[in-house]
Coordinates of C-alpha atoms in Angstrom, one line a residue:
X1 CA -6.1 -18.5 -7.3
X2 CA -9.1 -18.7 -9.5
X3 CA -8.8 -17.0 -12.9
X4 CA -12.4 -16.8 -14.1
X5 CA -13.3 -16.3 -17.7
X6 CA -16.5 -14.8 -16.4
X7 CA -18.0 -14.2 -12.9
X8 CA -16.3 -13.3 -9.6
X9 CA -12.7 -13.7 -8.6
X10 CA -11.6 -15.8 -5.6
X11 CA -8.5 -15.6 -3.5
X12 CA -5.5 -18.0 -3.8
X13 CA -6.6 -20.1 -0.9
X14 CA -10.0 -21.0 -2.3
X15 CA -10.4 -24.7 -1.9
X16 CA -11.0 -27.0 -4.8
X17 CA -14.6 -27.8 -3.9
X18 CA -15.5 -24.1 -3.9
X19 CA -13.9 -23.8 -7.3
X20 CA -15.9 -26.6 -8.6
X21 CA -19.1 -25.1 -7.1
X22 CA -18.3 -21.8 -8.8
X23 CA -17.9 -23.7 -12.1
X24 CA -21.6 -24.7 -11.8
X25 CA -22.8 -21.2 -10.7
X26 CA -20.9 -18.8 -12.9
X27 CA -19.7 -20.9 -15.8
X28 CA -16.3 -22.1 -17.0
X29 CA -13.2 -21.5 -14.8
X30 CA -9.6 -22.0 -15.6
X31 CA -8.8 -25.5 -14.5
X32 CA -6.7 -26.3 -11.4
X33 CA -3.1 -26.4 -12.5
X34 CA -1.6 -29.6 -11.0
X35 CA 2.1 -30.6 -11.3
X36 CA 2.9 -34.3 -11.4
X37 CA 6.5 -35.2 -10.8
X38 CA 7.6 -38.7 -11.9
X39 CA 5.2 -38.2 -14.9
X40 CA 7.5 -40.2 -17.1
X41 CA 7.6 -43.2 -14.7
X42 CA 4.9 -45.7 -13.9
X43 CA 2.6 -44.7 -11.1
X44 CA 3.2 -41.0 -11.7
X45 CA 2.4 -41.4 -15.4
X46 CA -0.9 -43.1 -14.6
X47 CA -1.8 -40.2 -12.4
X48 CA -0.8 -37.7 -15.0
X49 CA -2.8 -39.3 -17.7
X50 CA -5.9 -39.5 -15.5
X51 CA -5.6 -35.8 -14.8
X52 CA -5.3 -35.1 -18.6
X53 CA -8.7 -36.8 -19.0
X54 CA -10.5 -34.6 -16.4
X55 CA -11.6 -31.1 -17.5
X56 CA -11.3 -29.6 -14.0
X57 CA -7.5 -30.1 -14.0
X58 CA -4.7 -28.6 -16.1
X59 CA -1.9 -31.1 -15.4
X60 CA 1.8 -30.4 -16.0
X61 CA 3.9 -33.5 -16.2
X62 CA 7.4 -33.0 -14.8
X63 CA 10.0 -35.4 -16.1
X64 CA 13.8 -35.8 -15.6
X65 CA 15.0 -35.8 -19.2
X66 CA 14.2 -34.7 -22.7
X67 CA 14.1 -38.4 -23.6
X68 CA 11.2 -38.9 -21.1
X69 CA 9.4 -35.9 -22.5
X70 CA 9.8 -37.1 -26.1
X71 CA 8.4 -40.5 -25.1
X72 CA 5.3 -38.9 -23.6
X73 CA 4.8 -36.6 -26.6
X74 CA 5.2 -39.5 -29.0
X75 CA 2.4 -41.3 -27.1
X76 CA 0.0 -38.4 -27.7
X77 CA 0.6 -36.2 -24.7
X78 CA 0.6 -32.5 -25.7
X79 CA 4.2 -31.1 -25.6
X80 CA 3.2 -28.0 -23.7
X81 CA 1.9 -30.3 -20.9
X82 CA 5.3 -31.6 -20.1
X83 CA 8.2 -29.9 -18.5
X84 CA 11.8 -31.1 -18.0
X85 CA 13.3 -30.6 -14.5
X86 CA 15.4 -32.7 -12.3
X87 CA 13.9 -32.8 -8.8
X88 CA 17.4 -32.9 -7.3
X89 CA 18.0 -29.4 -8.8
X90 CA 16.3 -27.1 -6.4
X91 CA 16.1 -24.1 -8.7
X92 CA 14.9 -26.0 -11.6
X93 CA 12.1 -27.7 -9.7
X94 CA 11.0 -24.4 -8.2
X95 CA 10.8 -22.9 -11.6
X96 CA 8.8 -25.8 -12.9
X97 CA 6.3 -25.5 -10.1
X98 CA 5.7 -21.8 -10.4
X99 CA 2.1 -21.0 -11.0
X100 CA 0.9 -24.5 -10.0
X101 CA -2.1 -24.8 -7.6
X102 CA -1.4 -28.4 -6.4
X103 CA 1.3 -31.1 -6.7
X104 CA 1.4 -34.8 -6.9
X105 CA 4.8 -36.1 -5.9
X106 CA 5.4 -39.3 -7.8
X107 CA 9.2 -39.5 -7.7
X108 CA 11.3 -42.2 -6.0
X109 CA 14.8 -43.5 -6.1
X110 CA 14.7 -46.8 -8.1
X111 CA 17.0 -49.7 -7.3
X112 CA 18.6 -51.8 -10.0
X113 CA 21.0 -54.8 -10.0
X114 CA 24.6 -53.5 -10.0
X115 CA 26.0 -56.6 -11.7
X116 CA 27.9 -57.7 -8.6
X117 CA 27.0 -60.5 -6.2
X118 CA 27.2 -60.6 -2.4
X119 CA 29.8 -63.4 -1.7
X120 CA 28.3 -64.3 1.6
X121 CA 24.7 -64.8 0.4
X122 CA 25.1 -65.3 -3.4
X123 CA 22.4 -62.7 -4.0
X124 CA 22.7 -59.8 -6.4
X125 CA 23.8 -56.4 -5.1
X126 CA 21.5 -53.6 -5.8
X127 CA 22.3 -49.9 -6.3
X128 CA 20.6 -46.7 -7.3
X129 CA 22.1 -45.6 -10.6
X130 CA 19.8 -42.6 -11.0
X131 CA 20.3 -41.2 -7.5
X132 CA 20.5 -42.5 -4.0
X133 CA 17.4 -42.2 -1.7
X134 CA 18.9 -39.4 0.3
X135 CA 19.2 -37.3 -2.9
X136 CA 15.8 -38.3 -4.5
X137 CA 13.5 -39.3 -1.6
X138 CA 14.7 -36.7 0.9
X139 CA 16.4 -33.7 -0.8
X140 CA 14.4 -34.1 -4.0
X141 CA 11.1 -34.3 -2.2
X142 CA 12.0 -31.5 0.1
X143 CA 12.7 -29.3 -2.9
X144 CA 9.4 -30.2 -4.4
X145 CA 7.6 -29.3 -1.1
X146 CA 9.4 -26.0 -0.8
X147 CA 8.7 -25.2 -4.5
X148 CA 5.0 -26.0 -4.0
X149 CA 4.8 -23.8 -0.9
X150 CA 6.6 -20.9 -2.7
X151 CA 4.1 -21.3 -5.5
X152 CA 1.1 -20.9 -3.1
X153 CA 0.0 -24.5 -3.7
X154 CA -3.2 -25.4 -1.9
X155 CA -2.5 -29.2 -1.7
X156 CA 0.4 -31.6 -2.0
X157 CA -0.3 -35.3 -2.5
X158 CA 2.7 -37.5 -1.8
X159 CA 3.0 -41.1 -3.0
X160 CA 5.4 -42.8 -0.6
X161 CA 5.6 -46.5 0.5
X162 CA 4.5 -48.9 3.1
X163 CA 7.2 -50.3 5.4
X164 CA 8.1 -47.1 7.2
X165 CA 7.4 -48.4 10.7
X166 CA 10.1 -51.1 10.4
X167 CA 13.7 -49.8 10.2
X168 CA 14.8 -53.3 9.4
X169 CA 12.7 -53.6 6.3
X170 CA 14.7 -55.3 3.6
X171 CA 14.1 -52.3 1.2
X172 CA 16.4 -50.2 3.5
X173 CA 19.3 -52.5 2.8
X174 CA 19.2 -52.0 -1.0
X175 CA 22.1 -49.8 -2.1
X176 CA 23.6 -49.7 1.4
X177 CA 27.4 -50.0 1.5
X178 CA 29.4 -51.0 4.6
X179 CA 32.5 -48.9 5.2
X180 CA 35.8 -50.1 6.7
X181 CA 35.1 -48.3 10.0
X182 CA 31.9 -50.2 10.4
X183 CA 29.6 -47.4 9.4
X184 CA 27.4 -47.4 6.3
X185 CA 26.4 -45.1 3.5
X186 CA 23.6 -45.1 0.9
X187 CA 20.3 -47.0 1.0
X188 CA 17.7 -46.6 3.8
X189 CA 15.1 -45.6 1.3
X190 CA 12.1 -45.9 3.7
X191 CA 13.9 -43.8 6.3
X192 CA 14.5 -41.0 3.9
X193 CA 10.9 -41.2 2.6
X194 CA 9.6 -41.0 6.1
X195 CA 11.7 -37.9 6.8
X196 CA 10.2 -36.2 3.7
X197 CA 6.7 -37.1 4.8
X198 CA 7.3 -35.5 8.2
X199 CA 8.7 -32.4 6.5
X200 CA 5.6 -32.2 4.4
X201 CA 3.3 -32.5 7.5
X202 CA 5.3 -29.8 9.3
X203 CA 5.4 -27.5 6.2
X204 CA 1.9 -26.0 6.7
X205 CA 0.9 -26.9 3.2
X206 CA -2.4 -29.0 3.1
X207 CA -1.2 -32.6 2.4
X208 CA -2.2 -36.2 1.7
X209 CA 0.3 -39.0 2.2
X210 CA -0.4 -42.3 0.6
X211 CA 1.7 -45.4 1.4
X212 CA 1.0 -48.1 -1.2
X213 CA 1.9 -51.7 -0.7
X214 CA 3.8 -53.7 -3.3
X215 CA 3.0 -52.2 -6.7
X216 CA 1.5 -54.4 -9.4
X217 CA 1.6 -53.7 -13.2
X218 CA -2.0 -54.9 -13.6
X219 CA -5.2 -53.0 -14.7
X220 CA -6.9 -50.8 -12.1
X221 CA -10.5 -50.5 -11.3
X222 CA -11.0 -54.2 -10.8
X223 CA -10.4 -54.6 -7.0
X224 CA -11.7 -53.6 -3.6
X225 CA -9.2 -51.2 -2.1
X226 CA -8.2 -51.4 1.6
X227 CA -7.0 -48.5 3.7
X228 CA -5.0 -48.8 7.0
X229 CA -2.3 -47.3 9.0
X230 CA 1.2 -48.2 10.4
X231 CA 1.8 -51.2 8.1
X232 CA -1.1 -53.2 9.6
X233 CA -2.6 -55.9 7.5
X234 CA -5.9 -57.3 8.7
X235 CA -7.6 -58.1 5.4
X236 CA -6.5 -58.1 1.9
X237 CA -3.1 -58.4 0.2
X238 CA 0.0 -56.4 0.8
X239 CA 0.0 -55.3 -2.9
X240 CA -2.1 -53.0 -5.2
X241 CA -2.1 -52.2 -8.9
X242 CA -0.2 -49.0 -9.8
X243 CA -3.3 -47.7 -11.6
X244 CA -5.4 -48.0 -8.5
X245 CA -2.8 -46.0 -6.5
X246 CA -2.9 -43.3 -9.2
X247 CA -6.7 -43.1 -8.9
X248 CA -6.4 -42.5 -5.2
X249 CA -3.8 -39.8 -5.7
X250 CA -6.2 -38.1 -8.1
X251 CA -9.3 -38.5 -5.9
X252 CA -7.3 -37.0 -3.0
X253 CA -7.3 -33.8 -5.0
X254 CA -11.1 -33.9 -5.6
X255 CA -12.3 -34.9 -2.1
X256 CA -11.6 -32.4 0.7
X257 CA -11.7 -35.0 3.4
X258 CA -8.4 -36.5 2.1
X259 CA -6.5 -33.4 3.2
X260 CA -4.4 -33.8 6.3
X261 CA -4.5 -37.6 6.1
X262 CA -1.7 -40.2 6.0
X263 CA -2.6 -43.8 5.3
X264 CA -1.6 -47.1 3.8
X265 CA -3.2 -48.4 0.6
X266 CA -3.6 -52.0 -0.4
X267 CA -6.1 -54.2 -2.2
X268 CA -8.0 -57.4 -2.1
X269 CA -7.4 -60.0 -4.8
X270 CA -9.3 -59.5 -8.0
X271 CA -12.7 -61.1 -7.6
X272 CA -12.8 -60.7 -3.8
X273 CA -15.1 -58.1 -2.3
X274 CA -16.7 -55.3 -4.2
X275 CA -14.7 -53.1 -6.6
X276 CA -14.1 -49.7 -5.0
X277 CA -15.9 -46.8 -6.7
X278 CA -16.8 -44.5 -3.8
X279 CA -13.6 -42.9 -2.7
X280 CA -15.2 -40.8 -0.1
X281 CA -16.6 -43.9 1.6
X282 CA -13.2 -45.6 1.2
X283 CA -11.7 -43.0 3.5
X284 CA -14.2 -43.8 6.2
X285 CA -12.5 -47.2 6.7
X286 CA -9.8 -45.4 8.7
X287 CA -12.3 -44.3 11.4
X288 CA -10.3 -41.1 11.8
X289 CA -7.0 -42.8 12.2
X290 CA -3.8 -41.6 10.6
X291 CA -0.2 -43.0 10.5
X292 CA 1.8 -42.5 13.7
X293 CA 5.1 -40.9 13.0
X294 CA 6.4 -41.7 16.5
X295 CA 6.7 -45.3 15.2
X296 CA 9.7 -46.5 13.2
X297 CA 12.7 -44.3 12.4
X298 CA 13.7 -41.4 10.2
X299 CA 17.0 -40.8 8.5

């Protein structure tokens, strides 16, 4: 809803652009309250900090531990802008999202070397020490979507990953364990992510789904960005700086045309093409296309 300090009230489904228009017409409004999960991580933290710098937003960073909150506060983030809640705890995440108008989902299971080696390949074996993809990327994201819907959110922006059209993508093998009966358990991160994406699409909540390519820890705002669908790669690299991904997540909240869209996000090499600054025009690259969920496989 819009809680005006002066001027008319608007109902809870008033879109962001109308809210911004009212800001010009009737004076200051309370900012759009946006929750950002994964705010103590990398891409999620970039998005959280960008929102903190924009007066039309009142961001709430949601982190998994008190240690993550303390690190953000030590870096200068106001303590009252950070909430601790584990996304795998359905009740806790619902409480954290209460009163929020929008949500950026920036959580993901994170693989790490287990210390063991695959005897057949000599390669390190990876696991998910802080939660398997089923728990984090499916059940955790489902809880976030349900919580946002219960809060009356008008937009959910989901940061996912490229690779979802290929069940054989090597990322799905990380953390997967073969059992004596020939079945497997664990892993399949892209399959669980894709299941959460489809759940969001079917939820009825206005959405934007972004599939970044390989994430780079390099400065943003220095490259031409490239949109596509279904893991295509016609121009550009298969990677993108995290900060550029965060910028698109934020712009999706500001530009109504991003609602109801699902797309891949990559970049050109730095120095190639023109640096992207017009994010409405960027969306035009899709020509109305969106990712096809009949492709690939879901968990």
